[in-house]
Short mmCIF file of C-alpha atoms in Angstrom, two decimals:
data_model
loop_
_atom_site.label_atom_id
_atom_site.label_comp_id
_atom_site.label_asym_id
_atom_site.label_seq_id
_atom_site.Cartn_x
_atom_site.Cartn_y
_atom_site.Cartn_z
CA MET A 8 -106.38 21.44 -33.29
CA GLY A 9 -109.60 23.38 -32.93
CA ARG A 10 -110.50 21.92 -29.56
CA THR A 11 -111.36 23.91 -26.44
CA LYS A 12 -108.31 23.80 -24.19
CA SER A 13 -108.46 22.74 -20.55
CA PRO A 14 -106.59 24.79 -17.93
CA CYS A 15 -103.77 22.24 -18.12
CA ALA A 16 -103.52 22.52 -21.88
CA ARG A 17 -103.69 26.32 -21.76
CA ALA A 18 -100.85 26.41 -19.26
CA ALA A 19 -98.71 24.15 -21.42
CA ALA A 20 -99.44 26.24 -24.50
CA LEU A 21 -98.54 29.41 -22.60
CA PHE A 22 -95.20 27.91 -21.63
CA LEU A 23 -94.41 26.86 -25.19
CA SER A 24 -95.08 30.34 -26.43
CA GLY A 25 -92.52 31.91 -24.05
CA GLY A 26 -90.79 30.49 -23.38
CA GLY A 27 -69.34 7.79 -11.65
CA ARG A 28 -67.28 6.10 -11.46
CA ARG A 29 -63.67 7.32 -11.62
CA VAL A 30 -61.94 6.08 -14.77
CA PRO A 31 -58.38 4.82 -14.33
CA ALA A 32 -55.64 7.10 -15.59
CA PHE A 33 -54.83 6.64 -19.26
CA ASP A 34 -51.62 4.75 -20.02
CA GLU A 35 -49.67 7.16 -22.22
CA SER A 36 -47.51 4.30 -23.50
CA ARG A 37 -50.39 3.36 -25.82
CA GLU A 38 -50.92 6.88 -27.10
CA GLU A 39 -50.99 6.98 -30.91
CA PRO A 40 -50.23 9.98 -33.12
CA MET A 41 -53.16 11.48 -34.98
CA PRO A 42 -53.11 11.05 -38.76
CA LYS A 43 -51.39 13.94 -40.55
CA GLY A 44 -50.52 15.77 -37.33
CA GLY A 45 -52.12 16.73 -34.08
CA PRO A 46 -55.45 18.40 -33.37
CA THR A 47 -56.30 21.75 -34.93
CA THR A 48 -59.86 22.07 -33.64
CA ILE A 49 -61.34 21.68 -30.16
CA GLY A 50 -65.04 21.29 -29.57
CA PHE A 51 -66.59 22.10 -26.20
CA ASP A 52 -69.87 21.01 -24.73
CA ALA A 53 -71.67 23.75 -22.79
CA ASP A 54 -74.07 22.47 -20.11
CA ASP A 55 -72.19 21.08 -17.09
CA THR A 56 -68.91 21.49 -18.97
CA LEU A 57 -68.63 25.28 -19.14
CA TRP A 58 -71.52 26.21 -16.85
CA GLN A 59 -73.89 24.61 -14.34
CA ASN A 60 -77.06 23.04 -15.69
CA GLU A 61 -78.18 19.70 -14.26
CA GLN A 62 -78.48 21.04 -10.72
CA PHE A 63 -81.38 23.24 -11.81
CA PHE A 64 -83.20 20.27 -13.34
CA ARG A 65 -82.70 18.27 -10.14
CA ALA A 66 -84.04 21.09 -7.98
CA THR A 67 -87.11 21.52 -10.21
CA GLU A 68 -87.71 17.77 -10.24
CA GLN A 69 -87.74 17.79 -6.45
CA LYS A 70 -90.21 20.65 -6.51
CA LEU A 71 -92.48 18.59 -8.76
CA VAL A 72 -92.35 15.70 -6.29
CA GLU A 73 -93.39 18.07 -3.51
CA LEU A 74 -96.17 19.66 -5.58
CA LEU A 75 -97.66 16.26 -6.37
CA ALA A 76 -97.29 14.76 -2.90
CA ASP A 77 -101.05 15.04 -2.26
CA HIS A 78 -102.10 14.01 -5.78
CA ALA A 79 -99.87 11.09 -6.82
CA GLY A 80 -101.32 8.36 -4.59
CA GLY A 81 -97.92 7.05 -3.55
CA THR A 82 -96.58 6.91 -7.09
CA ASP A 83 -92.82 7.38 -7.59
CA VAL A 84 -93.12 10.75 -9.31
CA ALA A 85 -89.42 11.01 -10.19
CA ALA A 86 -89.47 7.61 -11.90
CA ARG A 87 -92.63 8.50 -13.85
CA LEU A 88 -91.06 11.79 -14.91
CA LEU A 89 -88.00 9.97 -16.22
CA GLU A 90 -90.28 7.65 -18.21
CA ALA A 91 -92.03 10.66 -19.72
CA GLU A 92 -88.74 12.36 -20.58
CA ARG A 93 -87.42 9.22 -22.25
CA ARG A 94 -90.67 8.81 -24.18
CA ASN A 95 -90.80 12.43 -25.27
CA LEU A 96 -87.22 13.05 -26.36
CA GLY A 97 -88.09 12.26 -29.96
CA LEU A 98 -90.96 14.77 -29.85
CA TYR A 99 -89.69 17.64 -27.70
CA GLY A 100 -85.92 17.18 -27.92
CA PHE A 101 -83.53 18.23 -25.17
CA GLY A 102 -83.96 21.30 -23.00
CA ILE A 103 -86.10 23.02 -20.41
CA LYS A 104 -89.29 23.38 -22.45
CA GLY A 105 -89.47 19.66 -23.20
CA PHE A 106 -88.69 18.96 -19.54
CA VAL A 107 -91.59 21.14 -18.38
CA LEU A 108 -94.01 19.55 -20.82
CA SER A 109 -92.95 16.15 -19.48
CA MET A 110 -93.59 17.40 -15.94
CA VAL A 111 -97.08 18.55 -16.91
CA GLU A 112 -97.76 15.21 -18.58
CA THR A 113 -96.50 13.37 -15.50
CA ALA A 114 -98.69 15.44 -13.19
CA ILE A 115 -101.78 14.60 -15.24
CA GLU A 116 -100.89 10.90 -15.43
CA VAL A 117 -100.07 10.25 -11.76
CA SER A 118 -103.14 12.14 -10.58
CA GLY A 119 -105.47 10.39 -12.98
CA GLY A 120 -106.28 13.74 -14.56
CA THR A 121 -107.36 15.39 -11.32
CA VAL A 122 -104.32 17.59 -10.70
CA PRO A 123 -105.51 21.14 -9.95
CA SER A 124 -104.82 23.85 -12.49
CA ALA A 125 -103.00 25.78 -9.76
CA VAL A 126 -100.42 22.98 -9.56
CA ILE A 127 -99.98 23.03 -13.35
CA ALA A 128 -99.46 26.78 -13.13
CA GLU A 129 -96.74 26.26 -10.51
CA ILE A 130 -95.00 23.72 -12.75
CA VAL A 131 -95.00 26.19 -15.64
CA ALA A 132 -93.71 28.92 -13.32
CA ALA A 133 -90.87 26.63 -12.22
CA GLY A 134 -89.95 26.21 -15.88
CA ARG A 135 -89.90 29.95 -16.40
CA GLU A 136 -87.60 30.29 -13.39
CA MET A 137 -85.20 27.81 -14.99
CA LEU A 138 -85.21 29.77 -18.23
CA ALA A 139 -84.41 32.98 -16.38
CA HIS A 140 -81.76 31.61 -14.01
CA PRO A 141 -78.38 33.40 -14.17
CA ILE A 142 -75.47 31.50 -15.67
CA GLU A 143 -72.93 30.00 -13.25
CA ILE A 144 -69.60 29.47 -15.02
CA LEU A 145 -67.68 26.39 -13.87
CA PRO A 146 -64.13 26.67 -12.47
CA HIS A 147 -61.29 26.96 -15.02
CA ALA A 148 -63.67 27.42 -17.97
CA ARG A 149 -62.80 30.97 -18.98
CA GLU A 150 -59.06 30.79 -18.41
CA THR A 151 -58.83 27.50 -20.32
CA LEU A 152 -60.70 28.90 -23.31
CA GLU A 153 -58.58 32.05 -23.26
CA ARG A 154 -55.38 30.00 -23.22
CA LEU A 155 -56.45 27.82 -26.16
CA ALA A 156 -58.09 30.51 -28.30
CA GLY A 157 -55.93 31.67 -31.17
CA THR A 158 -53.85 28.49 -31.17
CA TYR A 159 -56.71 26.14 -31.98
CA ARG A 160 -60.10 26.63 -33.59
CA LEU A 161 -62.62 26.53 -30.77
CA VAL A 162 -66.15 25.34 -31.52
CA LEU A 163 -69.04 25.23 -29.08
CA VAL A 164 -71.11 22.12 -29.79
CA THR A 165 -74.20 22.00 -27.61
CA LYS A 166 -77.64 20.45 -27.84
CA GLY A 167 -80.96 21.67 -26.53
CA ASP A 168 -83.48 24.42 -27.09
CA LEU A 169 -82.11 27.03 -29.52
CA PHE A 170 -83.37 30.12 -27.67
CA ASP A 171 -82.24 28.88 -24.26
CA GLN A 172 -78.78 27.85 -25.42
CA GLU A 173 -78.31 31.20 -27.17
CA ARG A 174 -79.42 32.97 -23.99
CA LYS A 175 -76.96 31.07 -21.83
CA LEU A 176 -74.08 31.62 -24.22
CA ALA A 177 -74.78 35.36 -24.37
CA GLN A 178 -74.98 35.62 -20.58
CA SER A 179 -71.81 33.58 -20.10
CA GLY A 180 -69.62 36.19 -21.79
CA LEU A 181 -67.70 33.39 -23.52
CA ARG A 182 -69.05 33.83 -27.06
CA ASP A 183 -66.08 35.82 -28.40
CA LEU A 184 -63.70 33.03 -27.46
CA PHE A 185 -65.28 30.64 -29.97
CA ASP A 186 -64.66 30.57 -33.70
CA ALA A 187 -68.01 28.88 -34.29
CA VAL A 188 -71.14 27.78 -32.44
CA GLU A 189 -73.26 24.74 -33.32
CA ILE A 190 -76.54 24.16 -31.47
CA VAL A 191 -77.70 20.71 -32.53
CA SER A 192 -80.73 18.54 -31.84
CA ASP A 193 -78.59 15.55 -30.86
CA LYS A 194 -74.94 14.45 -30.86
CA SER A 195 -73.91 11.49 -32.98
CA ALA A 196 -70.89 10.40 -35.00
CA ALA A 197 -72.55 11.97 -38.05
CA THR A 198 -73.00 15.23 -36.14
CA TYR A 199 -69.30 15.44 -35.32
CA GLU A 200 -68.31 14.48 -38.84
CA ARG A 201 -70.36 17.36 -40.16
CA VAL A 202 -69.36 19.93 -37.53
CA PHE A 203 -65.63 19.26 -37.60
CA SER A 204 -65.54 19.05 -41.39
CA ARG A 205 -67.30 22.41 -41.58
CA HIS A 206 -65.27 24.21 -38.94
CA GLY A 207 -61.98 22.30 -38.93
CA ASP A 208 -59.89 19.71 -40.72
CA GLY A 209 -62.28 16.84 -40.08
CA PRO A 210 -62.82 14.74 -36.95
CA VAL A 211 -59.39 13.05 -37.12
CA ARG A 212 -57.75 16.41 -36.39
CA SER A 213 -60.36 17.36 -33.78
CA VAL A 214 -60.96 16.95 -30.05
CA MET A 215 -64.31 17.07 -28.24
CA VAL A 216 -64.44 17.99 -24.55
CA GLY A 217 -67.46 17.41 -22.34
CA ASN A 218 -69.06 15.87 -19.26
CA SER A 219 -71.23 13.32 -21.06
CA LEU A 220 -69.65 10.07 -22.19
CA LYS A 221 -72.71 9.29 -24.29
CA SER A 222 -72.94 12.62 -26.11
CA ASP A 223 -69.51 14.24 -25.97
CA VAL A 224 -67.03 11.36 -25.98
CA VAL A 225 -68.21 8.08 -27.52
CA PRO A 226 -69.68 9.47 -30.77
CA VAL A 227 -66.70 11.69 -31.57
CA ILE A 228 -64.37 8.72 -31.10
CA GLU A 229 -66.62 6.76 -33.45
CA ALA A 230 -66.18 9.57 -35.97
CA GLY A 231 -62.40 9.31 -35.69
CA GLY A 232 -61.64 12.11 -33.25
CA TRP A 233 -60.42 12.40 -29.69
CA GLY A 234 -62.91 12.38 -26.81
CA ILE A 235 -61.93 14.03 -23.53
CA HIS A 236 -64.22 13.40 -20.56
CA VAL A 237 -64.53 16.03 -17.84
CA PRO A 238 -66.79 14.43 -15.21
CA HIS A 239 -69.40 16.51 -13.45
CA GLU A 240 -70.83 15.52 -10.09
CA LEU A 241 -74.33 15.54 -11.58
CA THR A 242 -75.05 13.86 -14.91
CA TRP A 243 -78.52 13.04 -16.24
CA VAL A 244 -79.20 9.31 -16.07
CA LEU A 245 -80.05 9.18 -19.79
CA GLU A 246 -76.49 10.32 -20.55
CA HIS A 247 -74.84 7.38 -18.77
CA VAL A 248 -72.79 4.84 -20.77
CA GLU A 249 -69.62 2.89 -20.04
CA PRO A 250 -66.34 4.72 -20.73
CA PRO A 251 -64.54 3.56 -23.91
CA LEU A 252 -61.45 2.41 -22.01
CA GLY A 253 -60.20 0.36 -24.95
CA SER A 254 -59.91 3.33 -27.26
CA PRO A 255 -56.51 5.04 -27.58
CA ARG A 256 -58.37 8.29 -28.30
CA PHE A 257 -60.14 8.43 -24.98
CA ARG A 258 -58.89 10.67 -22.20
CA GLN A 259 -60.28 11.87 -18.87
CA ILE A 260 -59.27 14.90 -16.84
CA VAL A 261 -60.40 16.05 -13.41
CA HIS A 262 -61.22 19.61 -14.45
CA LEU A 263 -60.85 21.95 -17.42
CA GLY A 264 -57.67 23.46 -15.99
CA GLU A 265 -55.88 20.25 -16.98
CA LEU A 266 -56.93 20.51 -20.62
CA PRO A 267 -54.24 22.75 -22.19
CA ALA A 268 -51.39 20.51 -21.02
CA LEU A 269 -53.21 17.43 -22.29
CA ILE A 270 -53.86 19.01 -25.69
CA GLU A 271 -50.17 19.86 -26.01
CA ARG A 272 -49.30 16.19 -25.46
CA LEU A 273 -51.56 15.24 -28.36
CA ASP A 274 -49.52 17.37 -30.80
#
């Protein structure tokens, strides 16, 4: 914008440049057949469904709390960070870069603008560490994908930063098991309508599998598809909603290893 940048602003600019509750078992007596046959397409979420993700955000959040211990004046840093993340989602979207910018913003706010540039530099460095962290595949992910590939169209449907999601997918070694990949800015009923119409036979013949009820389950059911919840021990608070227990197209499994048998029962 033509202004001279402070150390905090320079650090943020440098970063941008680089970088529950258990649901009761479903009563199969109320299972309904899908229109015109069973599912032909299965969508998979990525973060905390196929590989670990939230644990790295939690660890970095704790590091922020420690970095600001002498600068926050007793402020609940984690709560202020969550406020910033919620406020900034419409600007930065989902992903590590937006998270780091929210951490920088939080550091400036809770310190009244007095946070040292060295602390800002450490926040940016923590973000870079997140971007470079090796992928940790979750149990049953690979073998489940291998079992379903070839019988169903498999589509990865993930949201977040484009570069980071592409990096994680490449490192995972799972790319060749998918017929298509969609990296989206958000997940809504309209998103699933578009994705499953493009890569399948529409949402009514499609299943979406993921750890987030808000993003992976509820909207696909609204679009007419099946939503299968695979709970993860850590889920971001902004992804919490009540399970759609009244929907006959809602299912929950303990882990991905249970998925193939469930899909067969939907045929």
